[in-house]
Coordinates of C-alpha atoms and ligand atoms in Angstrom, one line a residue:
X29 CA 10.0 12.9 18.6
X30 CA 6.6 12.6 17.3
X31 CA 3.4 13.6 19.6
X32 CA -0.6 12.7 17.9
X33 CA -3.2 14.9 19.2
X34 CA -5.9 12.6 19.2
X35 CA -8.1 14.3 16.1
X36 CA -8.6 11.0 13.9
X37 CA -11.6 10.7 16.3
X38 CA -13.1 13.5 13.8
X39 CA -13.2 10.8 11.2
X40 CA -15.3 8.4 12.5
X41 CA -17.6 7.6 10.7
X42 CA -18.3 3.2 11.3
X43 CA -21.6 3.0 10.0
X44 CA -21.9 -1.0 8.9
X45 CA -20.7 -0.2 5.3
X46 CA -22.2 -3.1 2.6
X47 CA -18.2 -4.9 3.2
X48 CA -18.5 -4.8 7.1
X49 CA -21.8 -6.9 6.4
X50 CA -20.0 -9.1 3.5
X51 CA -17.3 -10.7 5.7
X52 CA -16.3 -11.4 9.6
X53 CA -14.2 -9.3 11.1
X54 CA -10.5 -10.5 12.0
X55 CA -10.9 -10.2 15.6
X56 CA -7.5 -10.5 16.5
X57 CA -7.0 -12.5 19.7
X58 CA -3.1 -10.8 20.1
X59 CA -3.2 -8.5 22.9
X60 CA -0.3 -5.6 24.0
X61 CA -0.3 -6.7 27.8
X62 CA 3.4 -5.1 28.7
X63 CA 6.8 -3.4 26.6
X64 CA 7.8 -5.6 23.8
X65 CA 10.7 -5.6 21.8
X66 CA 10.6 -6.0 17.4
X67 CA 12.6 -5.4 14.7
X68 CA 9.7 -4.1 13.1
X69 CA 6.4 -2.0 14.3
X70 CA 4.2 -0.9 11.7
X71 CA 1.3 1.2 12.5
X72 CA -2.1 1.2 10.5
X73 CA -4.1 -1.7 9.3
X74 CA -5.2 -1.1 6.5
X75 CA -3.8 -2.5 2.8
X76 CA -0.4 -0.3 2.9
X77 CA 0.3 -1.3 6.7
X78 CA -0.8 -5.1 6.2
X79 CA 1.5 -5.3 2.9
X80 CA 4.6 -4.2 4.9
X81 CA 3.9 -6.9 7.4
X82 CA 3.5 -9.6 5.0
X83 CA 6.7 -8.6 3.1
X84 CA 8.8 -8.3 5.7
X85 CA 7.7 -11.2 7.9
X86 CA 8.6 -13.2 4.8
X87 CA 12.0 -12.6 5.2
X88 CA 12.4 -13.4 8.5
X89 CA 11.6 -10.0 10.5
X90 CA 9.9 -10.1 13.4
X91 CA 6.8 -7.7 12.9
X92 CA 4.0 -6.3 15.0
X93 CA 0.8 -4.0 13.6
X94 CA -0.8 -1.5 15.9
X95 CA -3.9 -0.5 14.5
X96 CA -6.2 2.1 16.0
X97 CA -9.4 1.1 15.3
X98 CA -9.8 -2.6 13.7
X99 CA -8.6 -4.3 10.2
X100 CA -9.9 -2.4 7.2
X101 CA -11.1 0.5 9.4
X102 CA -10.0 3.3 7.3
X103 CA -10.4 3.2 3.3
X104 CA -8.9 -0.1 2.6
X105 CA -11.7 -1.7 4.1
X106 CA -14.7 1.1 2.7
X107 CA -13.6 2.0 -1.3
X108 CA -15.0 1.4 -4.7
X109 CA -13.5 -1.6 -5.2
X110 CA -11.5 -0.2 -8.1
X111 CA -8.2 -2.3 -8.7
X112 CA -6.7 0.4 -11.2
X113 CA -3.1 0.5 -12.3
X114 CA -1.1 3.8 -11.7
X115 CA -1.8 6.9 -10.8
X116 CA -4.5 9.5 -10.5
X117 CA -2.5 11.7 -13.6
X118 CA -2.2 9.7 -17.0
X119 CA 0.9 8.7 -18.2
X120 CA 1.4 11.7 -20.8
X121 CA 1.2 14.1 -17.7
X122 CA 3.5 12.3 -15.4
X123 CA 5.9 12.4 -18.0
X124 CA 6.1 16.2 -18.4
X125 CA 6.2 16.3 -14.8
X126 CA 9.1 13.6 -14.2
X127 CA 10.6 13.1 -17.5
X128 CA 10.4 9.8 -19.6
X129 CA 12.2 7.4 -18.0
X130 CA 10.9 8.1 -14.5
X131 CA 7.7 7.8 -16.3
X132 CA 7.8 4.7 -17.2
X133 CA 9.2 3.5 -14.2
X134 CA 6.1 4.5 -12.4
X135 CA 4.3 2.9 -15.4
X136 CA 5.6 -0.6 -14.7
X137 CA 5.3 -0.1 -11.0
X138 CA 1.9 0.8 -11.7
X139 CA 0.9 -2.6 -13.8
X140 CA 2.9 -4.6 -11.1
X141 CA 0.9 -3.6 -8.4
X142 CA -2.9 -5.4 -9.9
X143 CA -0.2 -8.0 -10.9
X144 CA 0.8 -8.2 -7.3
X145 CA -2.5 -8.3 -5.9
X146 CA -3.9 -10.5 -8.5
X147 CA -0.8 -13.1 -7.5
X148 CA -1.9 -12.4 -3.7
X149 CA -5.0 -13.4 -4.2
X150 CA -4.1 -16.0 -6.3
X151 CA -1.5 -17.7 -4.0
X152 CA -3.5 -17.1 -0.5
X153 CA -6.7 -18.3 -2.7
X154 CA -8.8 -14.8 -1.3
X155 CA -12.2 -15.2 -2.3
X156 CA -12.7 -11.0 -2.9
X157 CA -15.0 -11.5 -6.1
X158 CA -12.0 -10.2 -8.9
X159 CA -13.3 -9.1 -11.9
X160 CA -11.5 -7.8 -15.1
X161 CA -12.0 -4.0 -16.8
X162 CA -12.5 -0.5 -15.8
X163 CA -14.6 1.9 -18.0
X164 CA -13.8 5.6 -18.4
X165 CA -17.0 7.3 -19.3
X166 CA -16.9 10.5 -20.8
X167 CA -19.0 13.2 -19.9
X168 CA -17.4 16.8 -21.6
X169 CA -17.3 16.1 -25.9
X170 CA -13.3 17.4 -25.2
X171 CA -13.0 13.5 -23.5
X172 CA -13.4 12.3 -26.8
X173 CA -10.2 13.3 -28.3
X174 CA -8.5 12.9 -25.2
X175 CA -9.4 8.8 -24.9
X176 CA -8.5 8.9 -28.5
X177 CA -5.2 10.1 -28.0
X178 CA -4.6 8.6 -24.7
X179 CA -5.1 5.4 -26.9
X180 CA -2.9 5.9 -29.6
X181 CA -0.2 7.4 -27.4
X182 CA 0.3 4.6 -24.9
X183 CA 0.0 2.1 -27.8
X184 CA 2.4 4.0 -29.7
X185 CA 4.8 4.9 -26.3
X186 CA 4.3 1.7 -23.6
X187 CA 3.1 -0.9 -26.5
X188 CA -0.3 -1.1 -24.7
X189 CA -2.5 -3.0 -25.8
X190 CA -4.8 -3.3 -23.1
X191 CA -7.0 -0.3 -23.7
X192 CA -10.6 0.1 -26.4
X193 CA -12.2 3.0 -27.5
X194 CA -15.6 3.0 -27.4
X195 CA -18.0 5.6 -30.0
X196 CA -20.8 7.2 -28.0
X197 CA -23.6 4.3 -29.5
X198 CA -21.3 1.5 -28.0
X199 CA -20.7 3.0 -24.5
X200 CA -24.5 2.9 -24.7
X201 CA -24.4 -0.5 -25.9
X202 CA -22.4 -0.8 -22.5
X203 CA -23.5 1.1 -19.6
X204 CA -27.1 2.2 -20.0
X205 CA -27.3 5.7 -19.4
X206 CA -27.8 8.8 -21.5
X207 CA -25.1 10.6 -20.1
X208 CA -21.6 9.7 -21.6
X209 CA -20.1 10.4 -24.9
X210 CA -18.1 7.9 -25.3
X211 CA -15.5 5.2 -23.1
X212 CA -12.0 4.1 -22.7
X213 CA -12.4 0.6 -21.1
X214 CA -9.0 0.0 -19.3
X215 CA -8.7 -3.9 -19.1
X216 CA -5.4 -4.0 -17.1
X217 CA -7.7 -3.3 -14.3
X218 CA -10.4 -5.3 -12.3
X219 CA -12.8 -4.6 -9.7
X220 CA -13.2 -6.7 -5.8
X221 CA -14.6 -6.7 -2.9
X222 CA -11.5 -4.6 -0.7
X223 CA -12.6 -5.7 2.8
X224 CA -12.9 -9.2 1.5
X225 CA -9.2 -8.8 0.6
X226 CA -7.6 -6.5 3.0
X227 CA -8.7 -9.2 6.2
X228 CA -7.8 -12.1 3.7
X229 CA -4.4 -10.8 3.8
X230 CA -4.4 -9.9 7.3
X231 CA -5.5 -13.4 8.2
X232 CA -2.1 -14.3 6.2
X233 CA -0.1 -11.9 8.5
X234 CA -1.1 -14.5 11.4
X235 CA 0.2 -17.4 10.0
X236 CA 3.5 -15.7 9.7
X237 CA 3.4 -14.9 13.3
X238 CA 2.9 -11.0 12.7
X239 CA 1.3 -9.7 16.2
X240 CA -2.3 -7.8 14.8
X241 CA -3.4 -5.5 18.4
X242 CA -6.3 -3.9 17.3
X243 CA -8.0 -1.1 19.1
X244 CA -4.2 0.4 19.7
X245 CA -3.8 4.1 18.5
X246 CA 0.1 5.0 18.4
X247 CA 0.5 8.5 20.5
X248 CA 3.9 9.0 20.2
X249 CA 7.0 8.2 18.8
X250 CA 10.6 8.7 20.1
X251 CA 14.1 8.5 18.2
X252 CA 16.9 6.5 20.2
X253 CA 20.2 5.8 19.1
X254 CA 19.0 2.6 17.4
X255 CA 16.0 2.1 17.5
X256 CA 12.5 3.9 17.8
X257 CA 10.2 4.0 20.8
X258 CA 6.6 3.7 20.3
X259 CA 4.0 4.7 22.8
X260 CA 0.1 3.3 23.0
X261 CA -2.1 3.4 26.2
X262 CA -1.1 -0.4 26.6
X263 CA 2.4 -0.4 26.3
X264 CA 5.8 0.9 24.6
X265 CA 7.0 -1.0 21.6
X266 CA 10.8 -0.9 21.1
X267 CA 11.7 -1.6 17.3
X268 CA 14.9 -1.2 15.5
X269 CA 12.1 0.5 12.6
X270 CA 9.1 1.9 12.5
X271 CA 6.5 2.3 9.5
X272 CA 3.9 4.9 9.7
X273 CA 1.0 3.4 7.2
X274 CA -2.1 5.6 7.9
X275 CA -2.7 7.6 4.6
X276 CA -5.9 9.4 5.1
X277 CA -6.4 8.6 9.0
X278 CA -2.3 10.1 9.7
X279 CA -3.0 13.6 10.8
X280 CA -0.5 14.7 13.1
X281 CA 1.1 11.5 13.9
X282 CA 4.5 12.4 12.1
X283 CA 3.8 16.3 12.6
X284 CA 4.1 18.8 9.5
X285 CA 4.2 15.7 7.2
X286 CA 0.4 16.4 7.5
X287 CA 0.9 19.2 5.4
X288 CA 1.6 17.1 2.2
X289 CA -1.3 16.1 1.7
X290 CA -5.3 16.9 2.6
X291 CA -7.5 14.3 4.2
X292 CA -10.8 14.4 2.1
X293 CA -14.1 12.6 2.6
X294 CA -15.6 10.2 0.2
X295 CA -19.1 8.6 0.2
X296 CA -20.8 5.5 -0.8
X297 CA -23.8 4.2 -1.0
X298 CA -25.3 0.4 -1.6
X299 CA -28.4 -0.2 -3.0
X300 CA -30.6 -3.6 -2.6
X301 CA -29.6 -6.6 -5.0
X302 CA -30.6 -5.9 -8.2
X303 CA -30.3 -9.6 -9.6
X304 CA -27.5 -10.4 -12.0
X305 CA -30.4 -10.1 -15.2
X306 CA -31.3 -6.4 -14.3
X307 CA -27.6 -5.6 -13.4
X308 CA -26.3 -6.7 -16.8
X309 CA -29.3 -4.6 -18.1
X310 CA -27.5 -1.9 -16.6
X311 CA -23.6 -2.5 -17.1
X312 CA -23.5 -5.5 -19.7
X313 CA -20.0 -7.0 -18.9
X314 CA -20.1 -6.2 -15.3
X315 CA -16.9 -3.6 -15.5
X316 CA -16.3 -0.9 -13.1
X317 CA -17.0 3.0 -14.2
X318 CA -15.5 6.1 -13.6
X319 CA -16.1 8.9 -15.1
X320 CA -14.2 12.3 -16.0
X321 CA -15.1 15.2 -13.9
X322 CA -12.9 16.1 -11.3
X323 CA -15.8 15.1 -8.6
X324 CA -15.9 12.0 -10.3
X325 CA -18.9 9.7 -9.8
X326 CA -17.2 5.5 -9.6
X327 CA -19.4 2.7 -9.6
X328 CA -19.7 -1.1 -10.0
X329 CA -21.6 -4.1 -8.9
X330 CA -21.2 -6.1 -5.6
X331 CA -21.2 -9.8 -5.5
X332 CA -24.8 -10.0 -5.0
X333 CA -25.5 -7.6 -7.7
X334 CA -25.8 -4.2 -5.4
X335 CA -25.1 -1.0 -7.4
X336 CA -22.3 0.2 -5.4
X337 CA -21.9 3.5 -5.9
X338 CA -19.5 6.6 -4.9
X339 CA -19.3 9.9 -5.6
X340 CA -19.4 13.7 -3.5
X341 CA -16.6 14.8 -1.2
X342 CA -16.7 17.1 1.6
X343 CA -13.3 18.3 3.0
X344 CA -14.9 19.5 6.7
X345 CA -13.2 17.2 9.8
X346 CA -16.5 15.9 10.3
X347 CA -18.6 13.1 8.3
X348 CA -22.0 14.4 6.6
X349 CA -24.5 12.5 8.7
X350 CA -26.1 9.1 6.9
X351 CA -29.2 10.5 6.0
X352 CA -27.3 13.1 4.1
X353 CA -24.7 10.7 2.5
X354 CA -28.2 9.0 1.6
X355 CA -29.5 12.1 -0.3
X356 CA -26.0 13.4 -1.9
X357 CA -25.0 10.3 -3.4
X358 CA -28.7 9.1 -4.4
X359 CA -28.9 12.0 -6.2
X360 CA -26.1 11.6 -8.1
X361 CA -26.6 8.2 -9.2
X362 CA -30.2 8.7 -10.1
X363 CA -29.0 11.6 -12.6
X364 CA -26.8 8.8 -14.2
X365 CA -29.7 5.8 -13.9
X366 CA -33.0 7.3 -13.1
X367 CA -34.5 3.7 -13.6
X368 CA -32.7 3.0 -10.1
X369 CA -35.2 5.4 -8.3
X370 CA -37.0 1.9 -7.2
X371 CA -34.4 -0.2 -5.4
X372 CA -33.8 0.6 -1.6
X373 CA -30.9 2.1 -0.4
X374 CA -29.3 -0.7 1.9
X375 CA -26.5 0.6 2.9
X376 CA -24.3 4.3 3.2
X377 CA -21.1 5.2 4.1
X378 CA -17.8 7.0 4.3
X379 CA -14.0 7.1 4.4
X380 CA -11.1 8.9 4.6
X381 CA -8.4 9.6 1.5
X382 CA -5.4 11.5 0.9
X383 CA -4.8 13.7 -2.1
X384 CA -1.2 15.5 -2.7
X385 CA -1.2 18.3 -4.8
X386 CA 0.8 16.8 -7.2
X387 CA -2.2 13.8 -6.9
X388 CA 1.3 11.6 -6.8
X389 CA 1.6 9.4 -3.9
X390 CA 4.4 10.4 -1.3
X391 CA 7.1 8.2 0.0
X392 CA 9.8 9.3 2.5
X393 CA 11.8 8.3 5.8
X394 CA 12.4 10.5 8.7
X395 CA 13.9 9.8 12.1
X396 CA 17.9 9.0 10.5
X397 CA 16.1 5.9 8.4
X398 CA 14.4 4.4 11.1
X399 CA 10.7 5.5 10.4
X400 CA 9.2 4.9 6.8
X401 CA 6.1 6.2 5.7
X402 CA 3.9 6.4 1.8
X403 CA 0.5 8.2 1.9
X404 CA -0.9 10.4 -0.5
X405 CA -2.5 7.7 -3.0
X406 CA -4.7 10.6 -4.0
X407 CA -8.1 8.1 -4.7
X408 CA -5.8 5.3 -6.7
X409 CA -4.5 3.8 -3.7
X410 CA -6.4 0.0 -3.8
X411 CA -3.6 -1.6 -5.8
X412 CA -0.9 1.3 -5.5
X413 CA -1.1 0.6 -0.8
X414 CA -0.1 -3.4 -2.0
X415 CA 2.9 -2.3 -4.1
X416 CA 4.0 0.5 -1.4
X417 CA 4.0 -2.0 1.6
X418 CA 6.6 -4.3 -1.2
X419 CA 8.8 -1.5 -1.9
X420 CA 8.8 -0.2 1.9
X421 CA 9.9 -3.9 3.1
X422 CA 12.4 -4.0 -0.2
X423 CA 13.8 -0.7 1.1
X424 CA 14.2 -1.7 4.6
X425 CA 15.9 -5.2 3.5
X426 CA 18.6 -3.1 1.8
X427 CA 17.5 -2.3 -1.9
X428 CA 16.0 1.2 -2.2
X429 CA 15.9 1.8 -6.0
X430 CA 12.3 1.0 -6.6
X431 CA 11.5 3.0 -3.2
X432 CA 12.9 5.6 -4.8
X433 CA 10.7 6.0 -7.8
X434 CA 8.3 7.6 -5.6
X435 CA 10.6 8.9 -2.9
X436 CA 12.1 11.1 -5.4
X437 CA 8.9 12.8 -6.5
X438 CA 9.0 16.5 -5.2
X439 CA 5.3 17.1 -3.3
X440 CA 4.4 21.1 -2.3
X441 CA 3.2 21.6 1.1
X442 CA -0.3 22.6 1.7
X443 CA 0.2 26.7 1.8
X444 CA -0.4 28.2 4.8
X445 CA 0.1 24.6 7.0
X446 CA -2.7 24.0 9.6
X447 CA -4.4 27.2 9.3
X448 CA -5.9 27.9 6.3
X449 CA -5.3 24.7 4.4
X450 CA -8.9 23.2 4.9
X451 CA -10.5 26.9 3.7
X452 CA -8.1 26.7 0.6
X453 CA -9.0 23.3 -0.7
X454 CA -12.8 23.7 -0.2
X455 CA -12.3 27.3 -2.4
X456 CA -10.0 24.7 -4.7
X457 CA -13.1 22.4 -4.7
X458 CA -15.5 24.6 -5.7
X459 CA -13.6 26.1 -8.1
X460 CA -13.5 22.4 -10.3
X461 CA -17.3 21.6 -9.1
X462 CA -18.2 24.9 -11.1
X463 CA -15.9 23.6 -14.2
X464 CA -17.5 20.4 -14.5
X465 CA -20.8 22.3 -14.1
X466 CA -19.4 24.7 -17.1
X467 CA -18.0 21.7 -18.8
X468 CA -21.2 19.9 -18.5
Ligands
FAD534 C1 -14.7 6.3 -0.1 C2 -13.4 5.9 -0.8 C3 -13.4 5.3 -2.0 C4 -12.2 4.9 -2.6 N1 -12.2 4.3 -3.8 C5 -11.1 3.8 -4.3 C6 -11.1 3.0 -5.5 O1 -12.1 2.6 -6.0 N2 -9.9 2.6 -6.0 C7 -8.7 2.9 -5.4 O2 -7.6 2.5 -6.0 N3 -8.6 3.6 -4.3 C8 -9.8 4.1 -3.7 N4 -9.8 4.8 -2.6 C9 -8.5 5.0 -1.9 C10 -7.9 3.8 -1.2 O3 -8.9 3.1 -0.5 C11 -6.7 4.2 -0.3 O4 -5.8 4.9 -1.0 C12 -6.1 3.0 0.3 O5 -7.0 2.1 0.9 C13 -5.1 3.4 1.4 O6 -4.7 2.3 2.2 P1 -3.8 2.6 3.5 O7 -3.6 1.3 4.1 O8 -2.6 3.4 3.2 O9 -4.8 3.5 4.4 P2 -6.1 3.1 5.2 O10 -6.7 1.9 4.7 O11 -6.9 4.3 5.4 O12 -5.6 2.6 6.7 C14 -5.0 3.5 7.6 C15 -5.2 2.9 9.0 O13 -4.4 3.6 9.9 C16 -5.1 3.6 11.2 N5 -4.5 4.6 12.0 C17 -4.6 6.0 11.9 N6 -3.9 6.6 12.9 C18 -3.4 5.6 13.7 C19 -2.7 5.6 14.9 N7 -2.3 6.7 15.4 N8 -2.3 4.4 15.5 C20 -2.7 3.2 14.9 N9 -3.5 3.2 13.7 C21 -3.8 4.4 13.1 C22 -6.6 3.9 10.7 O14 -7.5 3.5 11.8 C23 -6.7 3.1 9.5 O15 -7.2 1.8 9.7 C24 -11.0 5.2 -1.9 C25 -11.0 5.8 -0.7 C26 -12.2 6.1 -0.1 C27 -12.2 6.7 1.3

């Protein structure tokens, strides 16, 4: 039996994000009014949660979504936009920490997931603004060698051809700034408008009769015999299986499984519309960037030619207030584009993510395989929530190998569980803010 103290309160932090503004909300008319009986409840309604639904109510389940808040509440509905394949670690590292062939498993699962959401998008004809290539910007001279090898190693290893190198005068050529060395452009991946999606899909879930109740936090769960018993202030829900897809928001909801992971906050901010002209000025093809310190800076351009950029964690339960977010994050992106000290700031905001130690996403069951979980997407999670919610429904409609891949990873706990972990990952933090400072 599961019990959720009611601490994802802490994370609120709704301030009408630039996506909120972009697109009408989903509203859900479907209303928990007395008990109900499923095969399938799955709680959390963002991209990972909304996924499950779709696959599984295409093969014939019967499927409701509880979700605390509203559709794209939590960080499907407030990231950078990145569609990036794989994982947080590169390929070379997963390897040494897996071994080859589980490597490359997670390699292919990684491309199949833009393929998936490019095919969603494609089939449901989601108008969420997709648009080709992610740039890796160097900032240490050590990057250098690293893109160069990461290049020749993956061309060499996975046949890749889908990544370019670029000298420190080309990345110039590309994104106008003094401060990189050189770039890795990435152009298996693509950029989008995530809120635009995650409702587009959710609107999907409706036409396949999945029941959406918004503003429905799950307090409890209870193991029966058969079947799980899930409790809300507006009714039970009793469902042969239950799948617990709240990443970042989860907390306590499935008890020490908190401990696998550490909720941080990220932050975003959106400037006025720059015009396409002065945007191209500023990122000539219009690709997303990233760059390579470990508080990474990730930006891009909206539809309407907004610089939308992230960057600056804090690991504290609470959100930094907006005017701080303002001054944080402004900072940041002035250091990389001075020249952007004129446009307003029309928009700031922040959401929750979950890193693992391992920065691999976890999978699992619990509850005698009646309650399915994957969190722990450790900032990668846009494409990586789409593939999870596939593999979850594959795994509950009998074929668990692909599951598996990341079932089978090993994840450490957070030392010292409740008590000191939130102390131990701020010294962690500052510890790799002061070696990108050295790096620097
Ligand atoms: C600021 C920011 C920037 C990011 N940028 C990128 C990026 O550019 N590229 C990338 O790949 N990834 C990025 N990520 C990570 C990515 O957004 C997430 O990994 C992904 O969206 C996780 O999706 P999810 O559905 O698992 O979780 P979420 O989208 O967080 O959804 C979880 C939902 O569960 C609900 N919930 C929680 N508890 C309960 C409960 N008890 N009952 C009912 N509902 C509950 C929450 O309200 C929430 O809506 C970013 C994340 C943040 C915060």
């Amino acid at each position: 039996m599961f019990n959720k103290n009611k601490t994802y309160e802490q994370h609120d932090n709704e301030k009408i994000s630039f996506y909120r503004n972009s697109v009408e909300d989903l509203n859900s008319q479907d209303y928990l009014l007395a008990d109900i009986n499923v095969d399938i409840c799955v709680i959390g309604g963002g991209l990972t949660g909304i996924s499950t639904a779709l696959n599984l109510s295409k093969k014939g389940y019967s499927v409701v979504l509880c979700e605390a808040r509203k559709i794209g509440w939590g960080a499907s509905g407030r990231n950078g936009g990145q569609l990036g394949i794989g994982m947080r670690k590169d390929q070379y590292t997963v390897e040494k920490m897996l071994g080859l062939s589980h490597a490359k498993e997670l390699w292919k699962l990684g491309l199949e997931s833009v393929d998936e959401v490019k095919t969603l998008i494609k089939e449901y004809n989601i108008n969420c603004h997709l648009v080709n290539g992610i740039m890796s910007s160097a900032c240490f001279p050590k990057d250098i060698d690293e893109f160069k090898f990461e290049l020749e190693y993956m061309s060499k290893n996975y046949n890749s051809d889908g990544y370019k190198f670029f000298n420190s005068s080309e990345i110039k050529n590309e994104i106008n700034s003094d401060t990189y060395l050189a770039g890795l452009l990435d152009t298996y991946s693509y950029h989008l408008n995530p809120l635009k999606l995650t409702i587009g899909l959710a609107k999907i879930l409706q036409k396949y009769k999945v029941r959406i109740y918004e503003d429905t936090a799950v307090e409890n769960i209870f193991e029966k015999k058969d079947s799980v018993e899930i409790y809300t202030k507006k009714g039970v829900i009793k469902s042969n299986k239950v799948v617990v897809a709240c990443n970042g928001y989860l907390d306590n909801l499935i008890g020490s499984k908190r401990n696998k992971f550490m909720p941080i906050n990220n932050y975003i901010i959106a400037t006025e519309p720059l015009g396409e002209e002065k945007a191209r000025e500023i990122i000539k093809n219009n690709y997303a960037v990233c760059d390579t310190r470990f508080m990474l800076d990730y930006y891009r351009f909206s539809e309407d030619w907004r610089m939308i950029f992230g960057g600056g964690e804090t690991v504290t339960s609470k959100f930094v207030k907006d005017s701080g977010t303002l001054k944080f994050v402004r900072k940041r992106m002035l250091k990389v584009f001075p020249e952007l000290e004129k446009y307003k700031i029309d928009y700031s905001w922040g959401g929750s993510l979950a890193i693992t130690v391992n920065r691999l996403p976890h999978f699992g069951t619990l509850m005698n395989n009646k309650l399915f979980y994957a969190f722990g997407y450790s900032g990668h999670g846009l494409a990586l929530s789409v593939l999870a919610g596939k593999l979850i429904a594959e795994k509950i409609n009998g074929k668990e190998d692909r599951f598996n891949f990341f079932a089978d990873i090993n994840h450490m706990s957070i030392p010292f569980g409740n008590l000191l972990r939130r102390s131990i990952y701020s010294t962690a933090v500052l510890y790799y803010r002061f070696r990108d400072f050295l790096n620097g």
